[in-house]
Amino acid sequence: MARKARFDMQQFFQALGDNTRLRLLNLMGEREVCVCYFVEILGAPQPKISRHLAYLRNAGIVSARREGKWMHYRIVMPPHVGATQILRQTLDWLEEDKAMQSDRARLTKACCSPAKYDLEGAPLPAAVSEQCCEAC
Amino acid sequence: MARKARFDMQQFFQALGDNTRLRLLNLMGEREVCVCYFVEILGAPQPKISRHLAYLRNAGIVSARREGKWMHYRIVMPPHVGATQILRQTLDWLEEDKAMQSDRARLTKACCSPAKYDLEGAPLPAAVSEQCCEAC
DNA sequence: GCAATATATATGCTTTAACAAATATGATTG
DNA sequence: CAATCATATTTGTTAAAGCATATATATTGC
């Protein structure tokens, strides 16, 4: 099971070339988010979410961390400066998009009242680096 | 036949998610290049080249100009700042890649002695903005 | 000047592989 | 056993490659 030799540019862009995956990246941003939140916010079947997260993980764009029953996903910057800048630019671009803004707004709402979103007891999204979640 | 309403992010990344198309973009860079050069440098069947160029054109990343028998392709910056920056960054990234450098080197060589590359009479690549081709 | 032809490029068609969605099932943890 | 998430399977769609052919322009012969 050899690790990937070099960062695969083609695979990187293919991973970005799907709207569901763009929505997932948009929801993560600088935070670490639990799978159950993705399912709830996107309103998509859980296997679909898992598969797209696996695709992103395989492309080296996100990483997963287990915490008990829950899996947390976060964006990891690729091991290449160019890819990192492209990814950042992409996230900026997503922020301007109406639909993406709506997704993030719903996530914020769900964070503040998880019970209403069938997210009782689920771990809240948390900022990955230093600052805490500005909404909650 | 309605024109595309907005710039399609998914389609944009899908267009970048193919190695042949990345090679084509790499060869264009700031120049306008004739199809026959692509065919010669990539060593691929002409229909394959044409089809990938059509894909890029459809995604709004390149434009075509006819000059007699020949078709010239160039990169056009997308109507969105984010996409433009990503495209530029991608081109910078390509410049660092060994295989891409080799492609560009062969293009330069072919420019300087078209006869050796079965490119007799074909129009040379030309810079799109102001400066002339630095190699020829 | 016009028909025939050659050159450059695009498109149609077929096969095959990748991928997305949906459903069912398996694995891990509490 | 329940909850969370991942994976297997099937099906339909997209897309890539290869081959043949069509289109557009230029050139040649008469």
Tab-separated table of N, CA and C in Angstrom, chain B residues 15-101:
chain	number	residue	atom	x	y	z
B	15	ALA	N	-12.837	20.956	-15.845
B	15	ALA	CA	-11.997	21.203	-17.019
B	15	ALA	C	-10.521	21.126	-16.659
B	16	LEU	N	-10.183	21.523	-15.449
B	16	LEU	CA	-8.786	21.476	-15.009
B	16	LEU	C	-8.392	20.080	-14.527
B	17	GLY	N	-9.340	19.215	-14.350
B	17	GLY	CA	-9.074	17.901	-13.768
B	17	GLY	C	-8.719	16.842	-14.782
B	18	ASP	N	-7.933	17.196	-15.764
B	18	ASP	CA	-7.503	16.220	-16.772
B	18	ASP	C	-6.108	16.590	-17.244
B	19	ASN	N	-5.236	15.617	-17.242
B	19	ASN	CA	-3.835	15.900	-17.529
B	19	ASN	C	-3.606	16.427	-18.937
B	20	THR	N	-4.317	15.889	-19.896
B	20	THR	CA	-4.161	16.377	-21.272
B	20	THR	C	-4.535	17.855	-21.363
B	21	ARG	N	-5.623	18.222	-20.698
B	21	ARG	CA	-6.036	19.625	-20.750
B	21	ARG	C	-5.052	20.505	-19.992
B	22	LEU	N	-4.478	20.002	-18.918
B	22	LEU	CA	-3.462	20.780	-18.208
B	22	LEU	C	-2.243	20.991	-19.112
B	23	ARG	N	-1.897	19.965	-19.868
B	23	ARG	CA	-0.759	20.108	-20.791
B	23	ARG	C	-1.054	21.152	-21.858
B	24	LEU	N	-2.272	21.159	-22.345
B	24	LEU	CA	-2.650	22.148	-23.360
B	24	LEU	C	-2.558	23.557	-22.783
B	25	LEU	N	-3.097	23.746	-21.594
B	25	LEU	CA	-3.048	25.064	-20.960
B	25	LEU	C	-1.604	25.492	-20.726
B	26	ASN	N	-0.801	24.538	-20.311
B	26	ASN	CA	0.604	24.809	-20.065
B	26	ASN	C	1.298	25.300	-21.337
B	27	LEU	N	0.972	24.679	-22.472
B	27	LEU	CA	1.604	25.082	-23.724
B	27	LEU	C	1.131	26.461	-24.172
B	28	MET	N	-0.090	26.778	-23.893
B	28	MET	CA	-0.598	28.096	-24.271
B	28	MET	C	0.038	29.176	-23.421
B	29	GLY	N	-0.131	29.075	-22.121
B	29	GLY	CA	0.410	30.129	-21.266
B	29	GLY	C	-0.096	31.477	-21.740
B	30	GLU	N	0.826	32.335	-22.110
B	30	GLU	CA	0.446	33.680	-22.559
B	30	GLU	C	0.388	33.771	-24.074
B	31	ARG	N	0.551	32.638	-24.724
B	31	ARG	CA	0.601	32.656	-26.181
B	31	ARG	C	-0.663	32.128	-26.823
B	32	GLU	N	-0.774	32.424	-28.087
B	32	GLU	CA	-1.840	31.869	-28.901
B	32	GLU	C	-1.204	30.801	-29.779
B	33	VAL	N	-1.692	29.582	-29.666
B	33	VAL	CA	-1.022	28.449	-30.284
B	33	VAL	C	-1.956	27.744	-31.259
B	34	CYS	N	-1.364	27.315	-32.371
B	34	CYS	CA	-2.093	26.614	-33.427
B	34	CYS	C	-2.280	25.143	-33.039
B	35	VAL	N	-3.405	24.572	-33.437
B	35	VAL	CA	-3.731	23.193	-33.070
B	35	VAL	C	-2.636	22.225	-33.491
B	36	CYS	N	-2.073	22.455	-34.669
B	36	CYS	CA	-1.078	21.513	-35.179
B	36	CYS	C	0.119	21.412	-34.241
B	37	TYR	N	0.441	22.481	-33.552
B	37	TYR	CA	1.533	22.425	-32.580
B	37	TYR	C	1.184	21.538	-31.397
B	38	PHE	N	-0.032	21.668	-30.913
B	38	PHE	CA	-0.462	20.791	-29.821
B	38	PHE	C	-0.308	19.329	-30.223
B	39	VAL	N	-0.808	19.027	-31.409
B	39	VAL	CA	-0.764	17.641	-31.883
B	39	VAL	C	0.673	17.149	-31.927
B	40	GLU	N	1.539	17.988	-32.452
B	40	GLU	CA	2.932	17.599	-32.619
B	40	GLU	C	3.630	17.436	-31.258
B	41	ILE	N	3.437	18.375	-30.378
B	41	ILE	CA	4.147	18.355	-29.092
B	41	ILE	C	3.615	17.269	-28.165
B	42	LEU	N	2.315	17.125	-28.104
B	42	LEU	CA	1.763	16.101	-27.211
B	42	LEU	C	1.877	14.702	-27.809
B	43	GLY	N	2.073	14.644	-29.124
B	43	GLY	CA	2.167	13.337	-29.755
B	43	GLY	C	0.894	12.525	-29.628
B	44	ALA	N	-0.220	13.227	-29.623
B	44	ALA	CA	-1.515	12.558	-29.487
B	44	ALA	C	-2.305	12.720	-30.774
B	45	PRO	N	-3.270	11.831	-31.004
B	45	PRO	CA	-4.110	11.934	-32.207
B	45	PRO	C	-4.848	13.269	-32.240
B	46	GLN	N	-4.980	13.805	-33.418
B	46	GLN	CA	-5.582	15.132	-33.569
B	46	GLN	C	-7.011	15.220	-33.027
B	47	PRO	N	-7.874	14.214	-33.247
B	47	PRO	CA	-9.228	14.315	-32.679
B	47	PRO	C	-9.211	14.444	-31.162
B	48	LYS	N	-8.291	13.777	-30.544
B	48	LYS	CA	-8.205	13.878	-29.089
B	48	LYS	C	-7.900	15.314	-28.663
B	49	ILE	N	-6.945	15.925	-29.336
B	49	ILE	CA	-6.604	17.310	-29.030
B	49	ILE	C	-7.807	18.225	-29.244
B	50	SER	N	-8.440	18.075	-30.380
B	50	SER	CA	-9.579	18.935	-30.709
B	50	SER	C	-10.680	18.812	-29.663
B	51	ARG	N	-10.905	17.586	-29.250
B	51	ARG	CA	-11.981	17.389	-28.297
B	51	ARG	C	-11.680	18.039	-26.950
B	52	HIS	N	-10.442	17.920	-26.514
B	52	HIS	CA	-10.089	18.534	-25.232
B	52	HIS	C	-10.101	20.059	-25.340
B	53	LEU	N	-9.705	20.568	-26.491
B	53	LEU	CA	-9.784	22.015	-26.680
B	53	LEU	C	-11.230	22.476	-26.655
B	54	ALA	N	-12.098	21.672	-27.240
B	54	ALA	CA	-13.527	22.008	-27.237
B	54	ALA	C	-14.063	22.024	-25.800
B	55	TYR	N	-13.578	21.070	-25.020
B	55	TYR	CA	-14.003	20.995	-23.614
B	55	TYR	C	-13.587	22.270	-22.881
B	56	LEU	N	-12.349	22.678	-23.093
B	56	LEU	CA	-11.851	23.893	-22.442
B	56	LEU	C	-12.627	25.124	-22.921
B	57	ARG	N	-12.920	25.144	-24.208
B	57	ARG	CA	-13.668	26.269	-24.755
B	57	ARG	C	-15.060	26.330	-24.161
B	58	ASN	N	-15.672	25.160	-24.032
B	58	ASN	CA	-17.011	25.062	-23.473
B	58	ASN	C	-17.041	25.520	-22.009
B	59	ALA	N	-15.926	25.296	-21.333
B	59	ALA	CA	-15.841	25.707	-19.921
B	59	ALA	C	-15.465	27.179	-19.795
B	60	GLY	N	-15.235	27.838	-20.925
B	60	GLY	CA	-14.922	29.268	-20.890
B	60	GLY	C	-13.491	29.571	-20.512
B	61	ILE	N	-12.591	28.615	-20.700
B	61	ILE	CA	-11.210	28.810	-20.283
B	61	ILE	C	-10.318	29.199	-21.452
B	62	VAL	N	-10.675	28.789	-22.646
B	62	VAL	CA	-9.912	29.182	-23.829
B	62	VAL	C	-10.861	29.712	-24.893
B	63	SER	N	-10.282	30.441	-25.841
B	63	SER	CA	-11.069	30.879	-26.990
B	63	SER	C	-10.310	30.524	-28.262
B	64	ALA	N	-11.054	30.399	-29.344
B	64	ALA	CA	-10.468	29.985	-30.615
B	64	ALA	C	-10.596	31.097	-31.643
B	65	ARG	N	-9.606	31.170	-32.512
B	65	ARG	CA	-9.641	32.161	-33.590
B	65	ARG	C	-9.189	31.468	-34.869
B	66	ARG	N	-9.961	31.632	-35.914
B	66	ARG	CA	-9.592	31.000	-37.181
B	66	ARG	C	-8.724	31.947	-38.005
B	67	GLU	N	-7.698	31.349	-38.626
B	67	GLU	CA	-6.875	32.113	-39.563
B	67	GLU	C	-6.609	31.185	-40.732
B	68	GLY	N	-7.417	31.331	-41.763
B	68	GLY	CA	-7.295	30.415	-42.891
B	68	GLY	C	-7.611	29.006	-42.464
B	69	LYS	N	-6.718	28.103	-42.773
B	69	LYS	CA	-6.940	26.705	-42.404
B	69	LYS	C	-6.705	26.473	-40.924
B	70	TRP	N	-6.020	27.390	-40.312
B	70	TRP	CA	-5.557	27.123	-38.960
B	70	TRP	C	-6.477	27.687	-37.887
B	71	MET	N	-6.458	27.019	-36.765
B	71	MET	CA	-7.187	27.501	-35.602
B	71	MET	C	-6.196	27.804	-34.488
B	72	HIS	N	-6.326	28.989	-33.933
B	72	HIS	CA	-5.448	29.394	-32.842
B	72	HIS	C	-6.229	29.387	-31.541
B	73	TYR	N	-5.600	28.837	-30.535
B	73	TYR	CA	-6.234	28.814	-29.217
B	73	TYR	C	-5.423	29.617	-28.220
B	74	ARG	N	-6.138	30.298	-27.380
B	74	ARG	CA	-5.494	31.043	-26.300
B	74	ARG	C	-6.320	30.933	-25.028
B	75	ILE	N	-5.651	31.169	-23.926
B	75	ILE	CA	-6.356	31.178	-22.657
B	75	ILE	C	-7.103	32.499	-22.507
B	76	VAL	N	-8.335	32.435	-22.063
B	76	VAL	CA	-9.063	33.661	-21.724
B	76	VAL	C	-9.371	33.638	-20.246
B	77	MET	N	-9.109	34.726	-19.598
B	77	MET	CA	-9.368	34.762	-18.166
B	77	MET	C	-10.879	34.800	-17.931
B	78	PRO	N	-11.345	33.996	-17.009
B	78	PRO	CA	-12.782	33.869	-16.738
B	78	PRO	C	-13.366	35.187	-16.237
B	79	PRO	N	-14.681	35.346	-16.384
B	79	PRO	CA	-15.353	36.580	-15.979
B	79	PRO	C	-15.539	36.665	-14.476
B	80	HIS	N	-14.653	36.074	-13.750
B	80	HIS	CA	-14.765	36.122	-12.299
B	80	HIS	C	-13.373	36.208	-11.705
B	81	VAL	N	-13.193	37.129	-10.785
B	81	VAL	CA	-11.872	37.384	-10.218
B	81	VAL	C	-11.283	36.124	-9.595
B	82	GLY	N	-12.092	35.432	-8.803
B	82	GLY	CA	-11.608	34.234	-8.139
B	82	GLY	C	-11.092	33.210	-9.134
B	83	ALA	N	-11.880	32.958	-10.158
B	83	ALA	CA	-11.491	31.985	-11.172
B	83	ALA	C	-10.210	32.425	-11.883
B	84	THR	N	-10.111	33.705	-12.155
B	84	THR	CA	-8.917	34.228	-12.810
B	84	THR	C	-7.671	33.971	-11.972
B	85	GLN	N	-7.775	34.249	-10.693
B	85	GLN	CA	-6.620	34.037	-9.827
B	85	GLN	C	-6.262	32.560	-9.732
B	86	ILE	N	-7.274	31.728	-9.658
B	86	ILE	CA	-7.013	30.290	-9.598
B	86	ILE	C	-6.330	29.824	-10.877
B	87	LEU	N	-6.799	30.341	-11.996
B	87	LEU	CA	-6.210	29.946	-13.270
B	87	LEU	C	-4.746	30.381	-13.365
B	88	ARG	N	-4.482	31.596	-12.954
B	88	ARG	CA	-3.088	32.074	-12.947
B	88	ARG	C	-2.219	31.211	-12.049
B	89	GLN	N	-2.733	30.928	-10.860
B	89	GLN	CA	-1.985	30.108	-9.915
B	89	GLN	C	-1.717	28.718	-10.495
B	90	THR	N	-2.701	28.225	-11.199
B	90	THR	CA	-2.542	26.912	-11.826
B	90	THR	C	-1.432	26.946	-12.868
B	91	LEU	N	-1.404	27.991	-13.648
B	91	LEU	CA	-0.357	28.118	-14.668
B	91	LEU	C	1.018	28.226	-14.016
B	92	ASP	N	1.098	28.962	-12.922
B	92	ASP	CA	2.364	29.042	-12.182
B	92	ASP	C	2.782	27.665	-11.688
B	93	TRP	N	1.801	26.950	-11.188
B	93	TRP	CA	2.058	25.615	-10.677
B	93	TRP	C	2.598	24.709	-11.793
B	94	LEU	N	1.972	24.815	-12.954
B	94	LEU	CA	2.402	23.991	-14.083
B	94	LEU	C	3.849	24.276	-14.451
B	95	GLU	N	4.245	25.529	-14.305
B	95	GLU	CA	5.606	25.893	-14.686
B	95	GLU	C	6.653	25.167	-13.856
B	96	GLU	N	6.267	24.755	-12.652
B	96	GLU	CA	7.228	24.080	-11.784
B	96	GLU	C	7.359	22.595	-12.100
B	97	ASP	N	6.393	22.071	-12.799
B	97	ASP	CA	6.358	20.630	-13.036
B	97	ASP	C	7.356	20.214	-14.127
B	98	LYS	N	8.099	19.162	-13.845
B	98	LYS	CA	9.134	18.676	-14.766
B	98	LYS	C	8.566	18.349	-16.146
B	99	ALA	N	7.532	17.539	-16.152
B	99	ALA	CA	6.955	17.097	-17.427
B	99	ALA	C	6.441	18.292	-18.219
B	100	MET	N	5.873	19.256	-17.503
B	100	MET	CA	5.342	20.435	-18.188
B	100	MET	C	6.477	21.285	-18.756
B	101	GLN	N	7.543	21.366	-18.007
B	101	GLN	CA	8.715	22.089	-18.506
B	101	GLN	C	9.238	21.444	-19.783
